[in-house]
Coordinates of C-alpha atoms and ligand atoms in Angstrom, one line a residue:
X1242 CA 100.0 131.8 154.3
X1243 CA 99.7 129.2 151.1
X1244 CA 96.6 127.8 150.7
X1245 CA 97.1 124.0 151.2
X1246 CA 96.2 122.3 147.8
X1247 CA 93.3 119.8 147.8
X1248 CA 92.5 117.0 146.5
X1249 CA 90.5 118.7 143.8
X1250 CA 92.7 121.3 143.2
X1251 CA 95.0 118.9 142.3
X1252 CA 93.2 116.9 139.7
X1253 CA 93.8 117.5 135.9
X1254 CA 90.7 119.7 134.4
X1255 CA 88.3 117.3 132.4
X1256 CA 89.9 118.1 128.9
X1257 CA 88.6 119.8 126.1
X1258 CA 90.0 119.6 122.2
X1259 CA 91.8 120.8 121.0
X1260 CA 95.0 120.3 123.7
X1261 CA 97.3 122.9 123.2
X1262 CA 101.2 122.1 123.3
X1263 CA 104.2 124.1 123.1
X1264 CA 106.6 123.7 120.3
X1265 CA 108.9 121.3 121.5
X1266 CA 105.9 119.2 122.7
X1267 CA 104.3 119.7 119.2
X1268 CA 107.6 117.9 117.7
X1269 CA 107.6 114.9 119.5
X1270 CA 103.7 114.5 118.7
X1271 CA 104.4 115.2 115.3
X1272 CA 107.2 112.1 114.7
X1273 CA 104.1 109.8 116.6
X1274 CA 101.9 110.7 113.4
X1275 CA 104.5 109.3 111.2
X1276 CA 104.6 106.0 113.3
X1277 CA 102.3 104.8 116.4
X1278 CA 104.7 104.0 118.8
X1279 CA 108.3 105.6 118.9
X1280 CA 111.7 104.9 121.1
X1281 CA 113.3 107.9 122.6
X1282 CA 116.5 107.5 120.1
X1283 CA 114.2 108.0 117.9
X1284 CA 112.5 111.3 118.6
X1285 CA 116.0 112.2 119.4
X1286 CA 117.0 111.2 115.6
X1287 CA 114.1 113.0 114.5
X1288 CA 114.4 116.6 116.6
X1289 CA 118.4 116.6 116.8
X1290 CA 117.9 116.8 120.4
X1291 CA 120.3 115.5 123.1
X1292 CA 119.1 113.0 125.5
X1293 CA 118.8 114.9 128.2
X1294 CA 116.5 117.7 126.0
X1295 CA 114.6 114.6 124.9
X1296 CA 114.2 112.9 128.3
X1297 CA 112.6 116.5 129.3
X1298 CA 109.9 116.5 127.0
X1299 CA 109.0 113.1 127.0
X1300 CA 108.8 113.3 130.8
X1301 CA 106.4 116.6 130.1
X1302 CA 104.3 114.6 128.3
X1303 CA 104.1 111.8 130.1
X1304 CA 103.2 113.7 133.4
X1305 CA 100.8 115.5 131.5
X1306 CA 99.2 111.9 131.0
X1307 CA 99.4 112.6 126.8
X1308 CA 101.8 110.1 126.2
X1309 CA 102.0 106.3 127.9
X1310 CA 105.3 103.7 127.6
X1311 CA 104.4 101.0 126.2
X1312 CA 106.1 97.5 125.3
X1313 CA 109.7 97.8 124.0
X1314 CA 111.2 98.2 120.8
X1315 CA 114.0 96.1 119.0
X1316 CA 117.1 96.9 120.6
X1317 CA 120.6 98.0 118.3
X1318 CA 122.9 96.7 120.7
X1319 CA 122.5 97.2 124.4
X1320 CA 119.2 97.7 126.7
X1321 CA 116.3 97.7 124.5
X1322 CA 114.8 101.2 124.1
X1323 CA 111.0 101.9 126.1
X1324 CA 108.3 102.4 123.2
X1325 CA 106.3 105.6 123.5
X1326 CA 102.9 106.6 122.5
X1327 CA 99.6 108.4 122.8
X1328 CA 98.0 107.8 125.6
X1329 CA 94.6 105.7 124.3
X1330 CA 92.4 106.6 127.8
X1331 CA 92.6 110.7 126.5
X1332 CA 89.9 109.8 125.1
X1333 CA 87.7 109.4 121.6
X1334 CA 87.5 110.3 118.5
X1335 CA 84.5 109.9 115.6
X1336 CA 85.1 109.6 112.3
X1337 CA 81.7 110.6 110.4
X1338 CA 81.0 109.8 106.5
X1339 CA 78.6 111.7 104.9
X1340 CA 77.2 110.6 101.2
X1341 CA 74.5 111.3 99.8
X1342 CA 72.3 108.9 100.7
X1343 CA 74.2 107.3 103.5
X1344 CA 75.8 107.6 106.9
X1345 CA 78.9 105.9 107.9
X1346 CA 80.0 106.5 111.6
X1347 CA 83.0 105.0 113.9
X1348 CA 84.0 105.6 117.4
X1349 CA 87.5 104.9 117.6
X1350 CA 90.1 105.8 120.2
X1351 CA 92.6 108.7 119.6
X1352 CA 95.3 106.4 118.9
X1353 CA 93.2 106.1 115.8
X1354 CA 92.1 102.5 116.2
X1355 CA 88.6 102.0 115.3
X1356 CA 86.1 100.2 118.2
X1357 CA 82.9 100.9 116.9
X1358 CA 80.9 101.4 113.2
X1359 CA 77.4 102.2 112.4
X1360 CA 75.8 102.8 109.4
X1361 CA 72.3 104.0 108.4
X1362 CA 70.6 104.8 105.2
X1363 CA 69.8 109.0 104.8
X1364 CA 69.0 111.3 102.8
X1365 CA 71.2 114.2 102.3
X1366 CA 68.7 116.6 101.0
X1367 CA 66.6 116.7 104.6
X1368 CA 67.2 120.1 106.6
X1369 CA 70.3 119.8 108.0
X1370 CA 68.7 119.7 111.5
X1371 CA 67.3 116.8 111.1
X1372 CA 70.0 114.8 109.2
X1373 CA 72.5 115.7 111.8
X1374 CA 71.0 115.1 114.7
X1375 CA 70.3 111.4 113.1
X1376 CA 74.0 111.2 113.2
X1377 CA 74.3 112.4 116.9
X1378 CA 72.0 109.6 117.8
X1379 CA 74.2 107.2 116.0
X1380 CA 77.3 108.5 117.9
X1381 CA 75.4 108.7 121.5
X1382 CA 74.7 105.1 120.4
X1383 CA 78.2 104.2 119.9
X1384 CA 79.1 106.1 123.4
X1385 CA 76.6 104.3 125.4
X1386 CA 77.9 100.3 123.6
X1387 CA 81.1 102.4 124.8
X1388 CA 80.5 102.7 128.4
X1389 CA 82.1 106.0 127.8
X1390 CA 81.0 109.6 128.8
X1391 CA 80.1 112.4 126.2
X1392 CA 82.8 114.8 127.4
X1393 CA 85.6 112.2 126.1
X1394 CA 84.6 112.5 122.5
X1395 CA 87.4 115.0 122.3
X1396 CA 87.2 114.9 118.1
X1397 CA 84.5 114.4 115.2
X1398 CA 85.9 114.4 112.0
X1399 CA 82.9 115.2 109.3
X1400 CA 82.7 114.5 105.1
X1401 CA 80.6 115.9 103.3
X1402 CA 79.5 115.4 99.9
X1403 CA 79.6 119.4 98.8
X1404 CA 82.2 122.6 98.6
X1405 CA 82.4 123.1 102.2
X1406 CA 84.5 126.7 103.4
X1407 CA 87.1 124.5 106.2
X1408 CA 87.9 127.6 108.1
X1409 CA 84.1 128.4 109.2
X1410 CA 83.7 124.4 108.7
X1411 CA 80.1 125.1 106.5
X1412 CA 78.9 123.9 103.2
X1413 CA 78.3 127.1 100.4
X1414 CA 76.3 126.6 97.6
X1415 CA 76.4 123.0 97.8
X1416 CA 74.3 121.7 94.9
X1417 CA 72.9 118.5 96.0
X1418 CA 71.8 119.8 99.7
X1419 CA 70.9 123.5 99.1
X1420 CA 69.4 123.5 102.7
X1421 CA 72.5 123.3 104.2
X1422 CA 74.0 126.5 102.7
X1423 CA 75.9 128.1 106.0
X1424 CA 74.4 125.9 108.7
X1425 CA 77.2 125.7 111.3
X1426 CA 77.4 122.1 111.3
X1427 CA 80.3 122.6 114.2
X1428 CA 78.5 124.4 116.5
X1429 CA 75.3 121.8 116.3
X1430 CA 78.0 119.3 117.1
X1431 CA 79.4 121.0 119.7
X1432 CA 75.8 121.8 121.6
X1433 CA 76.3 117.7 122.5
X1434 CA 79.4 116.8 122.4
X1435 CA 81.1 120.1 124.1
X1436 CA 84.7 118.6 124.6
X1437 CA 84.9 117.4 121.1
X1438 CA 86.7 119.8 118.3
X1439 CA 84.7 119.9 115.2
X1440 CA 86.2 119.7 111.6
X1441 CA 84.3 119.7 108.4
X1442 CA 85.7 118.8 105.1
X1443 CA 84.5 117.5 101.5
X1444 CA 84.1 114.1 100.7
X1445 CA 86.9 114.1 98.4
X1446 CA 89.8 115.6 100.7
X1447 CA 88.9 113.0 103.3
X1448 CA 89.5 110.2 100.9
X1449 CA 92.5 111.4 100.0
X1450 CA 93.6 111.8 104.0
X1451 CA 92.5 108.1 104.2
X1452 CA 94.9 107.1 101.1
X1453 CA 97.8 108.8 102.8
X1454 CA 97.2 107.6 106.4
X1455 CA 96.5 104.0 106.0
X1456 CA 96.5 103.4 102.0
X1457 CA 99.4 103.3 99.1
X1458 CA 99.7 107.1 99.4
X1459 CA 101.1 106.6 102.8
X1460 CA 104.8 107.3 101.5
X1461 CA 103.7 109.9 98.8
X1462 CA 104.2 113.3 99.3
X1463 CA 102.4 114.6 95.7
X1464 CA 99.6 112.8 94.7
X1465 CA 96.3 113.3 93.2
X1466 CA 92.9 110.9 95.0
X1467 CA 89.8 111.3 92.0
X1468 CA 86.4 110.4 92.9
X1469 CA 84.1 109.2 90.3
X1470 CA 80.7 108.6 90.9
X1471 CA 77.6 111.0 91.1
X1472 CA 79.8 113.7 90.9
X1473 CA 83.6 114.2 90.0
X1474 CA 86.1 115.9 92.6
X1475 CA 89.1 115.9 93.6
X1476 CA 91.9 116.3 97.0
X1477 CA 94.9 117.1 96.5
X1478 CA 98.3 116.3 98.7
X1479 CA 100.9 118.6 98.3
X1480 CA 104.7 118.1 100.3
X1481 CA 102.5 115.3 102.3
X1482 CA 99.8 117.7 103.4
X1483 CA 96.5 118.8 102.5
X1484 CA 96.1 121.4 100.1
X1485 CA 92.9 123.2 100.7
X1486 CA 93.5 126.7 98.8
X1487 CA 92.3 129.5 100.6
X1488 CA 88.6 128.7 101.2
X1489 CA 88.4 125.3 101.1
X1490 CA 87.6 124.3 97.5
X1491 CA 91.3 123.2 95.6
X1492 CA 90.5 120.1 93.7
X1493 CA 86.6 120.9 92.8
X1494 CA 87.4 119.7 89.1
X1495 CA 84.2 118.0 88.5
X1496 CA 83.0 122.1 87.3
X1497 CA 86.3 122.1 84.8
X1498 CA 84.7 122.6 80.9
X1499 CA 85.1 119.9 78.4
X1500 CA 82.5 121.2 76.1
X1501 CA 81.4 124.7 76.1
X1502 CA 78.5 123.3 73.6
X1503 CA 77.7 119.9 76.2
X1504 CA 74.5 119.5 78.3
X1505 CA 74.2 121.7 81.6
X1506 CA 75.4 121.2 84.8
X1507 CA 74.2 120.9 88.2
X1508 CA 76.1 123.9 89.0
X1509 CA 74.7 125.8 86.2
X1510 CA 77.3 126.0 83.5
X1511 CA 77.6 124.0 80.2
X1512 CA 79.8 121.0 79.5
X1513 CA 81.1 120.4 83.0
X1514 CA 83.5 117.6 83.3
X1515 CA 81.4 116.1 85.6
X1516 CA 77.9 116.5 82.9
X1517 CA 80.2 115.3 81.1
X1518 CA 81.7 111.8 82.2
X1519 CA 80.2 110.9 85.7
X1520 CA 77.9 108.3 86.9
X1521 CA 74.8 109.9 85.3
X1522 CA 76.4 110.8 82.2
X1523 CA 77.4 107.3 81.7
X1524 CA 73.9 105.6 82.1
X1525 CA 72.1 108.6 80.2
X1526 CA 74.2 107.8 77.7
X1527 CA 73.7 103.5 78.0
X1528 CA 69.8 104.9 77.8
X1529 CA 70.6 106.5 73.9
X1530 CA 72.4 103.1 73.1
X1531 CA 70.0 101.1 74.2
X1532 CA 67.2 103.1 72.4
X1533 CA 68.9 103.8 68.9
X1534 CA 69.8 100.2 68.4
X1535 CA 73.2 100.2 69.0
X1536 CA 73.7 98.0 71.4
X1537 CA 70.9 95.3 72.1
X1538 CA 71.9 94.1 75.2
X1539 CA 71.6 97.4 77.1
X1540 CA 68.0 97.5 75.1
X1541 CA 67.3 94.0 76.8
X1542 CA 68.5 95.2 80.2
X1543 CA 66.6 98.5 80.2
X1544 CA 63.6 96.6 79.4
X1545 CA 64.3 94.1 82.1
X1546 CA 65.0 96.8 84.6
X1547 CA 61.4 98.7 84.1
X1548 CA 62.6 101.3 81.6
X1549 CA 65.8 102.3 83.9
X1550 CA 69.8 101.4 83.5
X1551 CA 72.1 102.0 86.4
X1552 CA 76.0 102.3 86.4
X1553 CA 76.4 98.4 87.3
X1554 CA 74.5 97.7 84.3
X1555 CA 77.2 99.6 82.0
X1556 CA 79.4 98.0 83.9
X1557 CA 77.6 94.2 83.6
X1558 CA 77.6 94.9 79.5
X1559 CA 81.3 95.8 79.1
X1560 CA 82.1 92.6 81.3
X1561 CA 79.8 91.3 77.9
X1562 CA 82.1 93.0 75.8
X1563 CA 79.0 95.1 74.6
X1564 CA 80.8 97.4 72.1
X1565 CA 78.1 100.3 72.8
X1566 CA 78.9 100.1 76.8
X1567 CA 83.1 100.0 76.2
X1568 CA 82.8 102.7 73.7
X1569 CA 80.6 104.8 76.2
X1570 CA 83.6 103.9 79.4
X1571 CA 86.3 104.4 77.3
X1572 CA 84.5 108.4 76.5
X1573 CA 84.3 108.9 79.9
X1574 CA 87.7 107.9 80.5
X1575 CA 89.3 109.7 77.8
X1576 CA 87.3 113.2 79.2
X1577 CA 88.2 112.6 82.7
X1578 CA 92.0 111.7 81.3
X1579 CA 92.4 114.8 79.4
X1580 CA 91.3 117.4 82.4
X1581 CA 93.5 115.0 84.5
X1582 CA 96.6 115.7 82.2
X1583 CA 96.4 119.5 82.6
X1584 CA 96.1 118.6 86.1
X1585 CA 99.1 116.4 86.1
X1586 CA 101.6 119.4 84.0
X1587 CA 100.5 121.8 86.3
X1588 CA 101.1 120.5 90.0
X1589 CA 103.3 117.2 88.7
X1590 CA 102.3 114.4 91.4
X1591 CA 103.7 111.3 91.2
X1592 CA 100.7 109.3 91.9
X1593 CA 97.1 109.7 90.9
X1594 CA 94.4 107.3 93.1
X1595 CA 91.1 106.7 91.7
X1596 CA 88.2 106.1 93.6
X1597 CA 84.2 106.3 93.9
X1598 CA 81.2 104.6 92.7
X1599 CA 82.5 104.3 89.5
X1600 CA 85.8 102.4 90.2
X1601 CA 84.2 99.1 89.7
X1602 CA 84.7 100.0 85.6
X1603 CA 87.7 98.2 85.9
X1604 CA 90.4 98.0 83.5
X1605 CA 88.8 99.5 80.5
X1606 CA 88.2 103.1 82.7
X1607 CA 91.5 103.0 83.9
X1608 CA 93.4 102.5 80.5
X1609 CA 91.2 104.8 78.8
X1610 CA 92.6 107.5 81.9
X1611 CA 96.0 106.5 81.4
X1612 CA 96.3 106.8 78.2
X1613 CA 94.4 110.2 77.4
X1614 CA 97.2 111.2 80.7
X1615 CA 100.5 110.1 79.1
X1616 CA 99.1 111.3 75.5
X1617 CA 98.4 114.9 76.4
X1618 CA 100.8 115.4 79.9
X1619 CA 104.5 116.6 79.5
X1620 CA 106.7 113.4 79.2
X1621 CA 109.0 115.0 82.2
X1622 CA 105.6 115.2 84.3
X1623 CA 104.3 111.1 83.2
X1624 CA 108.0 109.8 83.4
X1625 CA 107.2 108.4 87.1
X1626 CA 103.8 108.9 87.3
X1627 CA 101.4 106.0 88.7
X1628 CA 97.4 106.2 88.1
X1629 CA 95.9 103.4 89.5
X1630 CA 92.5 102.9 91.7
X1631 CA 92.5 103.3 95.3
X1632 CA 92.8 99.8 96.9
X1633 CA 91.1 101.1 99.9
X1634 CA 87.5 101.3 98.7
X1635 CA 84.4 102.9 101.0
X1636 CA 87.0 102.6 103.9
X1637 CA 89.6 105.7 102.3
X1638 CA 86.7 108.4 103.6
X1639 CA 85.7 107.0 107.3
X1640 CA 89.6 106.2 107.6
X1641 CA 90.4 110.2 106.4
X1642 CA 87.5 111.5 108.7
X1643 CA 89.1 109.9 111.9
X1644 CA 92.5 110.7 110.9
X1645 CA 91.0 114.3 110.5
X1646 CA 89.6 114.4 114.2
X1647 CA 93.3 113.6 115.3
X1648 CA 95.1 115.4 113.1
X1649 CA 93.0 118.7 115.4
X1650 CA 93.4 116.9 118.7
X1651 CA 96.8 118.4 119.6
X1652 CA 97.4 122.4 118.0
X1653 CA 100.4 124.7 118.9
X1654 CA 99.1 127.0 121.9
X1655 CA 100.2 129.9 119.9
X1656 CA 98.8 129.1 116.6
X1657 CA 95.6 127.6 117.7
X1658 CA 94.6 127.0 114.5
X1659 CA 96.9 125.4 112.3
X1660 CA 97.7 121.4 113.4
X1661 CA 100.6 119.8 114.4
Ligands
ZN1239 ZN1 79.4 122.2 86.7

């Protein structure tokens, strides 16, 4: 005799990230990254399925309760056509931005739209521990203003400043927090927020997911996003996705050589891009000019400053036209232009995006990039090629961390680990 179904029986589980989805399902979710809502003639364009294939799936979904009709699109003649979407009550998603003396945090719903922010000052180099679970107050902050539960954060997406290995989601030999070398940042996650699927990526790479979700890189399937600040790094985009390499650290060019004879590195070599051309190279540099007379006004500022010169103050004495502080930009520039260019002839982008700390050099940074690019790059690989700074600021990471957490929200239920 059947056993008659209950109430509960009936109910759909709580869910749990990531929601696995056949194949055909997996297509339709797909076309929704490339646009938030879609018609069904659409996905039908897309798939090369027939109606009645398309009406299937769509109804699939639909009763599943992962996709919602919404509104209705512009019609090409005849009944306009029922817009289709992700359904925003699944749940929600946080995007997490880790620097290295800062935490910037959003709630946002898995439609990708952000509700909430907080940010807090940190420091990076406290035990992991510690600094982490300063971020899971922040969220359980966020949840609370929310009125939400914890088991529907179904996603954190996590930057952070140092090589992190994306399979096992954990930083190694990450020279600025050394205390975080293999802590399993997704697990200590997961002990709260137990619905939620944890990914962990670099700084860099989530900048660059930022730039192609919601930035210029949005129709650019090669392109190269630079970040200049502390450090040098890189992500890179390849046929419009992510390339990671194999472990997790493609793009780390901040450790390429410039000068086997330059100053060490953090990471322990000699003439490191990065020793070479970033932030601290810059003002360490300002500090010679302003010592050995050549340029006054970075003398005056030092001495204003207590002895110290920070990036802004380059930056304030080129806006001067301090000879010393252009000459010391356009250096940097030409270095980080000249690694770029071997970058460019081997992997041919068509656009590089620069952005960081250092980004607000201006005009005399970017030319000097540009032109130690089209100088030493094959003329085939510069003949299209765009360098210009990222227009989206501090808001191409938290935008690439949340884009992250959905990008993992829906994987194939028979390759569990590679998205959508
Ligand atoms: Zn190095």
């Amino acid at each position: 005799m059947p056993v008659p179904e209950t109430t509960e029986a009936r109910q759909a589980p709580p869910l749990h990230a990531p929601i696995l989805i056949n194949g055909a399902e997996a297509e339709v979710i797909r076309a929704l990254r490339r646009q938030a809502k879609i018609s069904r003639t659409e996905i039908s364009n897309i798939t090369g399925w027939s109606k009645a294939k398309t009406s299937l799936e769509i109804r699939s979904l639909v009763t599943k309760g992962y996709l919602v009709e919404v509104g209705e699109g512009s019609s090409q003649g005849g009944r306009k056509p029922g817009l289709l979407q992700i359904n925003d009550q699944l749940g929600y998603l946080i995007g997490l931005d880790i620097g290295a003396t800062s935490i910037d945090v959003v709630l946002a719903n898995v439609g990708g739209k952000v509700l909430q922010r907080r940010t807090a000052v940190a420091d990076v180099r406290q035990p992991p521990e510690e600094f982490l679970s300063r971020c899971s107050e922040l969220i359980l902050e966020m949840v609370k203003a929310q009125g939400c539960r914890i088991d529907q954060v179904l996603g954190i997406g996590v930057g952070l400043p140092g090589p992190v290995d994306f399979t096992h989601g954990v930083l190694i030999a990450p020279p600025l927090m050394p205390g975080w070398e293999n802590f399993l940042i997704r697990d200590f996650f997961q002990r709260t927020f137990s619905a939620a699927y944890v990914v962990v990526d670099n700084d860099v790479n989530i900048m660059a997911i930022g730039e192609q979700r919601a930035g210029d890189g949005m129709q650019v399937d090669h392109f190269i996003f630079i970040k200049i600040g502390t450090g040098i790094g890189s992500g890179i985009v390849s046929n419009g996705k992510m390339h990671r390499g194999s472990i997790g650290c493609a793009g780390d060019i901040g450790h390429i050589c410039v000068d086997k004879q330059g100053p060490i590195c953090r990471c322990g070599n000699t003439g490191c891009l990065e020793a070479m051309a970033a932030g601290p190279a810059i003002t360490e540099r300002a500090v010679q000019a302003a010592r050995n007379g050549s340029s006054p006004l970075l003398r005056h500022m030092m001495e204003n400053n207590g002895g110290i010169l920070r990036p802004d103050d380059v930056n304030a004495a080129c806006r001067e036209g301090d000879q010393a502080a252009l000459e010391i930009i356009r250096a940097s520039g030409q270095m980080i232009g000249d690694v770029l260019a071997g970058l460019v002839n081997f992997f041919n982008p068509s656009h590089i995006f620069i952005g960081g700390g250092i980004t607000n050099f201006g005009n005399h940074l970017l030319v000097s990039i540009r032109r130690a690019v089209l100088q030493r790059s094959l003329p085939l690989a510069t003949t299209h090629l765009s360098i210009n700074f990222s227009r989206m600021g501090p808001e191409a990471g938290i935008t690439g961390a949340v884009a992250l957490a959905r990008e993992y929200l829906f994987v194939m239920e028979d390759r569990p680990f590679s998205i959508v």
